[in-house]
mmCIF file of C-alpha atoms in Angstrom:
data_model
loop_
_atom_site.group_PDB
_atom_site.id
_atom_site.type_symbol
_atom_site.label_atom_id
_atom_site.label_comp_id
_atom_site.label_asym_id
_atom_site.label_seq_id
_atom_site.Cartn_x
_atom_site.Cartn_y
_atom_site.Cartn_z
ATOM 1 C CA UNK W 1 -16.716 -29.601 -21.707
ATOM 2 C CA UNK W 2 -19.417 -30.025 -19.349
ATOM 3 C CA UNK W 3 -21.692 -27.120 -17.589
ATOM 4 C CA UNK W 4 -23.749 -27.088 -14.415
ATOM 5 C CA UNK W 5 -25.539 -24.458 -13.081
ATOM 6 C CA UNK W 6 -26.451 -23.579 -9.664
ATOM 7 C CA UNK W 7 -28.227 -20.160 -8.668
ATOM 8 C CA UNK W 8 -26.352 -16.826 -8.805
ATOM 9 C CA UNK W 9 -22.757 -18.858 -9.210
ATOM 10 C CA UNK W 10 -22.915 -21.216 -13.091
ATOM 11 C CA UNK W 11 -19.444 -23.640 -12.602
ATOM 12 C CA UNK W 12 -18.565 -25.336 -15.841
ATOM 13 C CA UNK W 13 -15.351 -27.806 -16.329
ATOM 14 C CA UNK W 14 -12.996 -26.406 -18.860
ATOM 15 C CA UNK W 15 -10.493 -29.416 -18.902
ATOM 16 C CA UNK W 16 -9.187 -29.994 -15.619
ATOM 17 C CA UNK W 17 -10.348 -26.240 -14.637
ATOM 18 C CA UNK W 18 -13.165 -25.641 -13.094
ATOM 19 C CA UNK W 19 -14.843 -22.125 -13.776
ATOM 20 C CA UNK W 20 -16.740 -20.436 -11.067
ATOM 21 C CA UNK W 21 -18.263 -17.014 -12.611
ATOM 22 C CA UNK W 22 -20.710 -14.950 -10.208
ATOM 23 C CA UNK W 23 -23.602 -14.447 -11.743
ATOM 24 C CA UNK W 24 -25.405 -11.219 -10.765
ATOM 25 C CA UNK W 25 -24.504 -8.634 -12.933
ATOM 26 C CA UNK W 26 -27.260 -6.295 -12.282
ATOM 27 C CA UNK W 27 -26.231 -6.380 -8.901
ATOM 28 C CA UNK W 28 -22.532 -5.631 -10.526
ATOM 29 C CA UNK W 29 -21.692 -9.341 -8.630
ATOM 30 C CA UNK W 30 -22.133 -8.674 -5.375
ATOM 31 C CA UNK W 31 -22.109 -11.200 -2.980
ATOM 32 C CA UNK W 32 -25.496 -12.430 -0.615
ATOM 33 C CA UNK W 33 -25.653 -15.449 1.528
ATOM 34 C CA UNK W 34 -27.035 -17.489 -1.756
ATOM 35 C CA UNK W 35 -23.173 -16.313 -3.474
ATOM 36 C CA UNK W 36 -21.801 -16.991 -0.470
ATOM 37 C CA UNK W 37 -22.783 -20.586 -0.124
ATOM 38 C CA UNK W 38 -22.823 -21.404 -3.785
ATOM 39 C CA UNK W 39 -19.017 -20.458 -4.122
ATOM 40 C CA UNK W 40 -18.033 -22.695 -0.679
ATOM 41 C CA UNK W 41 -20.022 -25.267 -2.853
ATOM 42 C CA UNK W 42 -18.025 -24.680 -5.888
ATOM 43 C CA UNK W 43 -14.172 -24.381 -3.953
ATOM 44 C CA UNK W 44 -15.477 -27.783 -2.744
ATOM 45 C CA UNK W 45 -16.237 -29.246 -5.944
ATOM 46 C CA UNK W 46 -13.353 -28.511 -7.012
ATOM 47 C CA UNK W 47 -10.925 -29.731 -3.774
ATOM 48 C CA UNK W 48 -13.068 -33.096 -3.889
ATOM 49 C CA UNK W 49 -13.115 -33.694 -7.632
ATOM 50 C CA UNK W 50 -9.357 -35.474 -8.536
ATOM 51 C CA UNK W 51 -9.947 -34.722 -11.978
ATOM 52 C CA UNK W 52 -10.022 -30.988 -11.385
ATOM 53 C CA UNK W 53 -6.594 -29.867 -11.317
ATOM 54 C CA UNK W 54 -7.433 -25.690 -11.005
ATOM 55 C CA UNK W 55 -10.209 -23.197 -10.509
ATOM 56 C CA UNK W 56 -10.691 -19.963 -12.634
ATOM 57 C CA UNK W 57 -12.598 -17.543 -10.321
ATOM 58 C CA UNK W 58 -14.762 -14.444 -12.480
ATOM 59 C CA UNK W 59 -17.419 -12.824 -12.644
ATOM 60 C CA UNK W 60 -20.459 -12.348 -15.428
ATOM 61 C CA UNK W 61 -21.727 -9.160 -17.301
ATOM 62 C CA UNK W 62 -18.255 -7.111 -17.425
ATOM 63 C CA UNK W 63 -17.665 -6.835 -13.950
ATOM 64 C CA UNK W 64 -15.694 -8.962 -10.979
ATOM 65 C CA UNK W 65 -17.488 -8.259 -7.912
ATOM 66 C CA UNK W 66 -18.863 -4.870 -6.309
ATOM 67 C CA UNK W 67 -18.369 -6.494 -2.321
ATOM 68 C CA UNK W 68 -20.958 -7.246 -0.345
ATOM 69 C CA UNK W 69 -24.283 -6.696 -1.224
ATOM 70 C CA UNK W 70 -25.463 -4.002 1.289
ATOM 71 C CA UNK W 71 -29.207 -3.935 0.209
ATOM 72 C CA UNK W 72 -29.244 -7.740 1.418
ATOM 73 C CA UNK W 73 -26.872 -7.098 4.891
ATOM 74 C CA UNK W 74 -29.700 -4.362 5.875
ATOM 75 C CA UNK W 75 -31.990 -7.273 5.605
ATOM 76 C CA UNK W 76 -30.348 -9.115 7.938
ATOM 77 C CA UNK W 77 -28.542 -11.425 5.378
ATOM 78 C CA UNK W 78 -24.912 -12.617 6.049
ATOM 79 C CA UNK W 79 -22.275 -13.195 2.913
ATOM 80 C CA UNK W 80 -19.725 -15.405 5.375
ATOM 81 C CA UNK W 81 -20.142 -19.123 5.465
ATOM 82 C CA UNK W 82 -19.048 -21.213 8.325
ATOM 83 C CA UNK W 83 -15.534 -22.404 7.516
ATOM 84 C CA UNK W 84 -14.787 -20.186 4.839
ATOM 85 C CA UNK W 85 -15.481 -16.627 5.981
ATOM 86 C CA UNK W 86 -16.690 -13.752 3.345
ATOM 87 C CA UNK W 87 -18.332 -15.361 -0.015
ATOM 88 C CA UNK W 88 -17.515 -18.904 1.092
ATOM 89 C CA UNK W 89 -13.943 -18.012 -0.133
ATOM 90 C CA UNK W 90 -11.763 -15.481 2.058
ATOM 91 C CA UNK W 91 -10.990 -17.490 5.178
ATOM 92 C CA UNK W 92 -11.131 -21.588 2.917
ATOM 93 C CA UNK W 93 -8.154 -22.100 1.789
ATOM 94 C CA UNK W 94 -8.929 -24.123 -0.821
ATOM 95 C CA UNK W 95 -5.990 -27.014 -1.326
ATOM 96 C CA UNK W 96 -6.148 -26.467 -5.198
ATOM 97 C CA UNK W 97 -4.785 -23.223 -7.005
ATOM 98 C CA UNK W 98 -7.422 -20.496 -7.821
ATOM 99 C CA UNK W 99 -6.608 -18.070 -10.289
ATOM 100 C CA UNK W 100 -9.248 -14.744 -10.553
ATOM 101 C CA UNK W 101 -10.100 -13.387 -13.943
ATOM 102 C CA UNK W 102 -10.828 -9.767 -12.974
ATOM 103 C CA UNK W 103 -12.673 -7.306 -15.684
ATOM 104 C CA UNK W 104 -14.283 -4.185 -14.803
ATOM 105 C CA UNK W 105 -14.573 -3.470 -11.039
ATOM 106 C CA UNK W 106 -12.919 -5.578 -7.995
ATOM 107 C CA UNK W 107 -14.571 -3.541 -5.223
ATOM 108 C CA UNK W 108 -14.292 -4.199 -1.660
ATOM 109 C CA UNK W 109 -14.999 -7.505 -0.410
ATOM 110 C CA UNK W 110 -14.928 -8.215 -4.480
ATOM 111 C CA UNK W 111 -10.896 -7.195 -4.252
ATOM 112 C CA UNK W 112 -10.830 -9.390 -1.067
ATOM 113 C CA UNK W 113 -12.023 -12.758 -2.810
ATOM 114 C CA UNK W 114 -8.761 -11.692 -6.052
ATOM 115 C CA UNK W 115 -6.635 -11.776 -2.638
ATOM 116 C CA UNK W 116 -7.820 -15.217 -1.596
ATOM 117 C CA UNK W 117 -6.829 -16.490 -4.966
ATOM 118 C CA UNK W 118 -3.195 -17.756 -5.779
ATOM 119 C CA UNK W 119 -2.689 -15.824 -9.118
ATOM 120 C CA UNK W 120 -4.484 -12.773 -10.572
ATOM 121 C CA UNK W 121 -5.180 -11.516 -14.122
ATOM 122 C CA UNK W 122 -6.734 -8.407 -14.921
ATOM 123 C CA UNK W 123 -8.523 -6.896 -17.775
ATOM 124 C CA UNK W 124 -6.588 -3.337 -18.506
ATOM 125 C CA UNK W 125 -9.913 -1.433 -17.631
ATOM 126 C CA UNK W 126 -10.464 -3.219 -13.993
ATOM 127 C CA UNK W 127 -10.173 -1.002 -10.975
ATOM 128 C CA UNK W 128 -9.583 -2.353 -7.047
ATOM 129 C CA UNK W 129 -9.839 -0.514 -4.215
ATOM 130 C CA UNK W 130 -10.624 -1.258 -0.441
ATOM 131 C CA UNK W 131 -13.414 1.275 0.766
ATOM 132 C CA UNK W 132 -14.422 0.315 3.727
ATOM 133 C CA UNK W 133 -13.461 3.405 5.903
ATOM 134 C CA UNK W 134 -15.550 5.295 3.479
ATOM 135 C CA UNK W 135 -18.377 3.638 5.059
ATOM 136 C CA UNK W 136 -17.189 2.988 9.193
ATOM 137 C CA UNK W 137 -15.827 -0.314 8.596
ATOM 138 C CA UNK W 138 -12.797 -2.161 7.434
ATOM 139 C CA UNK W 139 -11.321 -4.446 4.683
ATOM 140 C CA UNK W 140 -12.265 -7.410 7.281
ATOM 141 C CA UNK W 141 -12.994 -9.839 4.564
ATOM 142 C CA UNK W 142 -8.891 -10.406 3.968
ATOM 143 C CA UNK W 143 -8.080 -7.203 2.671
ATOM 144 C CA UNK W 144 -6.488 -5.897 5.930
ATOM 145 C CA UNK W 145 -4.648 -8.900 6.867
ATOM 146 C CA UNK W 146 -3.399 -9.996 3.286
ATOM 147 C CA UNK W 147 -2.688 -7.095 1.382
ATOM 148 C CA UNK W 148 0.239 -5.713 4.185
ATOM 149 C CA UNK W 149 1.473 -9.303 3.378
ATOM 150 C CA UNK W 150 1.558 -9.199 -0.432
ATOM 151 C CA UNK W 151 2.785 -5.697 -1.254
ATOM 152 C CA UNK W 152 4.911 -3.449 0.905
ATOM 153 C CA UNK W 153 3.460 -2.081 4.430
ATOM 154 C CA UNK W 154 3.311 1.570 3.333
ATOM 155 C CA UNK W 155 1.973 0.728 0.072
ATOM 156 C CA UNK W 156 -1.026 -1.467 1.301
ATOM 157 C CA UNK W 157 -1.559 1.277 4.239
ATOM 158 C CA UNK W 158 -2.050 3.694 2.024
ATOM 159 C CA UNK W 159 -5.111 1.791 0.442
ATOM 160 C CA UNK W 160 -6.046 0.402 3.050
ATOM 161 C CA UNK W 161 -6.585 4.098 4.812
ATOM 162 C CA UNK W 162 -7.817 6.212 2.188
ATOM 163 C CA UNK W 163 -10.054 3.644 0.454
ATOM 164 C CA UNK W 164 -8.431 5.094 -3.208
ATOM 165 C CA UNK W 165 -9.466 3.027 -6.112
ATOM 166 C CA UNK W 166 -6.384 2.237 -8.057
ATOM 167 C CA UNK W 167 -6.482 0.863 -11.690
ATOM 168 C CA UNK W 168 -5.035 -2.429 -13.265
ATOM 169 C CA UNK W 169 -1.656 -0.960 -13.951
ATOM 170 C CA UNK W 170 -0.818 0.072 -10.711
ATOM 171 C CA UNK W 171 -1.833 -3.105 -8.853
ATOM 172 C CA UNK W 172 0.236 -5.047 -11.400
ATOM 173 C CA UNK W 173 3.088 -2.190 -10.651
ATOM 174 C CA UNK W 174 2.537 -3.161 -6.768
ATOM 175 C CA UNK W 175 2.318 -6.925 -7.562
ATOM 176 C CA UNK W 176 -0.890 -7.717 -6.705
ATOM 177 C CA UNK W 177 -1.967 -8.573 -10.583
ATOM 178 C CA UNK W 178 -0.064 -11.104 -12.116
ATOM 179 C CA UNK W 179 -0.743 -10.060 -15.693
ATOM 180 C CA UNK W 180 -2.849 -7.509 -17.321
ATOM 181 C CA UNK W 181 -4.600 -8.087 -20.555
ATOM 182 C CA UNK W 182 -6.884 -6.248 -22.667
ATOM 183 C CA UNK W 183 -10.399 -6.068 -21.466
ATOM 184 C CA UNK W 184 -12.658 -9.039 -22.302
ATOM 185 C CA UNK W 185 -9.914 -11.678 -22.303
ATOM 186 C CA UNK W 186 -9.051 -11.957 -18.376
ATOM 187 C CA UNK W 187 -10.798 -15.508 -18.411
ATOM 188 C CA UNK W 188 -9.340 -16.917 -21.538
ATOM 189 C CA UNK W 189 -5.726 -15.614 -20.110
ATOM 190 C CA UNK W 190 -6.227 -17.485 -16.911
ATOM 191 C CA UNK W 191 -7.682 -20.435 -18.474
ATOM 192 C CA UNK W 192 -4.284 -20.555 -20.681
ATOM 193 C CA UNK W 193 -2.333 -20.270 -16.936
ATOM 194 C CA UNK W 194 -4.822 -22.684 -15.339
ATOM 195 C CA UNK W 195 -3.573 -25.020 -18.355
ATOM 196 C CA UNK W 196 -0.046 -24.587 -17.946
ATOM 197 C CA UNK W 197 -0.334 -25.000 -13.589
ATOM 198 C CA UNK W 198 -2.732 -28.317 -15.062
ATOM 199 C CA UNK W 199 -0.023 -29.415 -16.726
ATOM 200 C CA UNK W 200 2.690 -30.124 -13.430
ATOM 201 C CA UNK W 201 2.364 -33.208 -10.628
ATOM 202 C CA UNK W 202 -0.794 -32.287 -9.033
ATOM 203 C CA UNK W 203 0.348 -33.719 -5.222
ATOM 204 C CA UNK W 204 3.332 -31.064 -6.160
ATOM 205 C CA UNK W 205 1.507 -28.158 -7.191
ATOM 206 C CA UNK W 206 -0.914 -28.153 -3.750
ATOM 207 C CA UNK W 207 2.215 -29.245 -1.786
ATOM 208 C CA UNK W 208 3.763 -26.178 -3.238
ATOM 209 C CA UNK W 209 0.415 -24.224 -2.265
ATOM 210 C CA UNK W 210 0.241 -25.641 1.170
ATOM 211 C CA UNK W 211 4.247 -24.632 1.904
ATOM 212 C CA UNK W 212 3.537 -21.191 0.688
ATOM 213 C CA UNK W 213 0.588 -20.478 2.126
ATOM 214 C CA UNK W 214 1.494 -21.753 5.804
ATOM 215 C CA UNK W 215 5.188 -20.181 5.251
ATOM 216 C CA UNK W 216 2.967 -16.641 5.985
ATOM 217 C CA UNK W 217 2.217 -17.573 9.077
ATOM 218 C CA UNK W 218 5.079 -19.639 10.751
ATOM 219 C CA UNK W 219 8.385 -18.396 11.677
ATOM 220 C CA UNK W 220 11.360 -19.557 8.740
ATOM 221 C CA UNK W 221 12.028 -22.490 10.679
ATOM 222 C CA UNK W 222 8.957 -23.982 11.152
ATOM 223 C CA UNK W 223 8.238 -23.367 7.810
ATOM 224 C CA UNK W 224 11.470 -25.507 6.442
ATOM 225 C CA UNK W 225 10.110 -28.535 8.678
ATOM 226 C CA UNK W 226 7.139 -28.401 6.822
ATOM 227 C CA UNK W 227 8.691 -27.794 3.548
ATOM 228 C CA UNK W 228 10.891 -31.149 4.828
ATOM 229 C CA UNK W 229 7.987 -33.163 5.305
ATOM 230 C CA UNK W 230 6.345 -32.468 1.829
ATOM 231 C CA UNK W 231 9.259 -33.057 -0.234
ATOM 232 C CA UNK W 232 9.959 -36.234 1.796
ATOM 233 C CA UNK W 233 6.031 -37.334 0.701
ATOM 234 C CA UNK W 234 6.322 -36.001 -2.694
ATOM 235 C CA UNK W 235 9.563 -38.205 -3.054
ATOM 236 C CA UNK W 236 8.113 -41.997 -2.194
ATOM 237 C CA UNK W 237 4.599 -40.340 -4.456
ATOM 238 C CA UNK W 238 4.094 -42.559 -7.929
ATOM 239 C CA UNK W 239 4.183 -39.205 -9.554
ATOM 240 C CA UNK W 240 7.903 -38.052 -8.682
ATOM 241 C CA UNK W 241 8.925 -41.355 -10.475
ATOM 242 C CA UNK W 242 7.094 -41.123 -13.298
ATOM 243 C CA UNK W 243 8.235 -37.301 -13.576
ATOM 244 C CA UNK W 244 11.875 -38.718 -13.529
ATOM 245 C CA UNK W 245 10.902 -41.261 -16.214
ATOM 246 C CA UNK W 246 9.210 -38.752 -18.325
ATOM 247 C CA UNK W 247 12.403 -36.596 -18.303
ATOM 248 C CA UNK W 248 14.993 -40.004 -18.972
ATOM 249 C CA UNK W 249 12.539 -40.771 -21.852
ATOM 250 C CA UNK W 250 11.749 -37.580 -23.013
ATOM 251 C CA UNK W 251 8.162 -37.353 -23.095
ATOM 252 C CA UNK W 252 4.838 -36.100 -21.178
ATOM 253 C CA UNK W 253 4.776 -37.489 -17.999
ATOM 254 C CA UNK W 254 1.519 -39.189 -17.310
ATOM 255 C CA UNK W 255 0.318 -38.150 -13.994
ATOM 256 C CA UNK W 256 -1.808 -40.123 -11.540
ATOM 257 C CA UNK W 257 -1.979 -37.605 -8.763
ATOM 258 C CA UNK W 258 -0.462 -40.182 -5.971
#
């Protein structure tokens, strides 16, 4: 294991994981133009690296991310980064799955970067909400466009409206937490799921990414072209016949991510 650490955002390899934990706690993690760019850094690192298969996204001190730092906005900073929107992260779309390791609060624009991630675990104690209205603004960092998209309409309304904080059990009720866990061990639960995604064809696993992601946004039969020309790709890849091998000779399959 390896560790490198850059300003308010420490990234250390874990395998073929890469973690990313923000690193602010007195500000309870919330995210300035420094956190901004040094997590479009790390979602970089971590597309451009071939040995990093997965990225674990938490944050330090007990606590996922309060939002945006509003001390720093009144001073005229920005938390969006050219290309990736709010914290670097929201608008990416990083190729490689990212899997958030929520404990304690996931607050605004801090719920908005668990949405931009492909899988969520939770802590039991961590609480999300979207308050924006609270303040004259809106979830505009994701929360209003992907949340109507991952749980029912009335459902994410309803958050999305009153700005209620809801706890770990109900999003995992609504399906927006993939597991909940008991509080301290949200990054060593998605480390074990960033090992078992680590584990599969990596051209496969972003393929699969890729297909689901753009399935959101094109109509079913654009989507099955796509899903056509990725399976058609994946099937002439060195990796689909060494899975078939691997299965004949029942063993590991050895990837080589081409």
């Amino acid at each position: 294991m390896s560790t490198i650490e850059s300003r308010p955002v420490h990234t250390r390899e874990h395998g073929n994981t890469l973690v990313i934990t923000i690193d602010r706690p007195r500000a309870r993690n919330a995210v300035n133009a420094a956190v901004a760019h040094d997590l479009a850094e790390a979602v970089q690192r971590l597309d451009e690296q071939p040995e990093l298969r997965v990225g674990v996204l938490t944050g330090a001190g007990g606590v996922f991310s309060a939002g945006m730092d509003l001390k720093a906005a009144a001073n005229g900073e920005s938390a969006t980064v050219e290309g990736g929107g709010f914290a670097g992260i929201t608008e990416a779309e990083p190729a490689k799955p990212l899997v958030a390791a929520v404990e304690g609060f996931a607050m605004g624009g801090g719920f908005e970067l668990a949405l931009a991630c492909d899988v969520v675990v939770a802590g039991s104690g961590a609480r999300f909400a979207l308050p924006e209205v609270r303040r004259g603004l809106i979830a505009g960092g994701g929360g209003a466009v992907r949340l109507p998209q991952r749980i029912p309409y009335h459902l994410a309304m309803e958050l999305l409206l009153t700005g209620e904080t809801i706890t770990a059990r109900r999003a995992a009720e609504l399906g927006v937490v993939n597991h909940t866990v008991e509080d301290g061990s949200a990054e060593s639960e998605a480390l074990e799921l960033a090992a078992r995604i680590s584990a599969n064809a990596p051209l496969a696993v972003t393929a699969a990414k890729r297909v689901a992601r753009a399935s959101t946004r094109q109509s079913e039969q654009q989507a099955f072209t796509a899903q056509r020309d990725e399976l058609r790709a994946l099937l002439a890849s060195e990796d689909f016949a060494e899975g078939a091998r691997a299965f004949a000779e029942h063993r590991s399959p050895r990837w080589a991510a081409r």
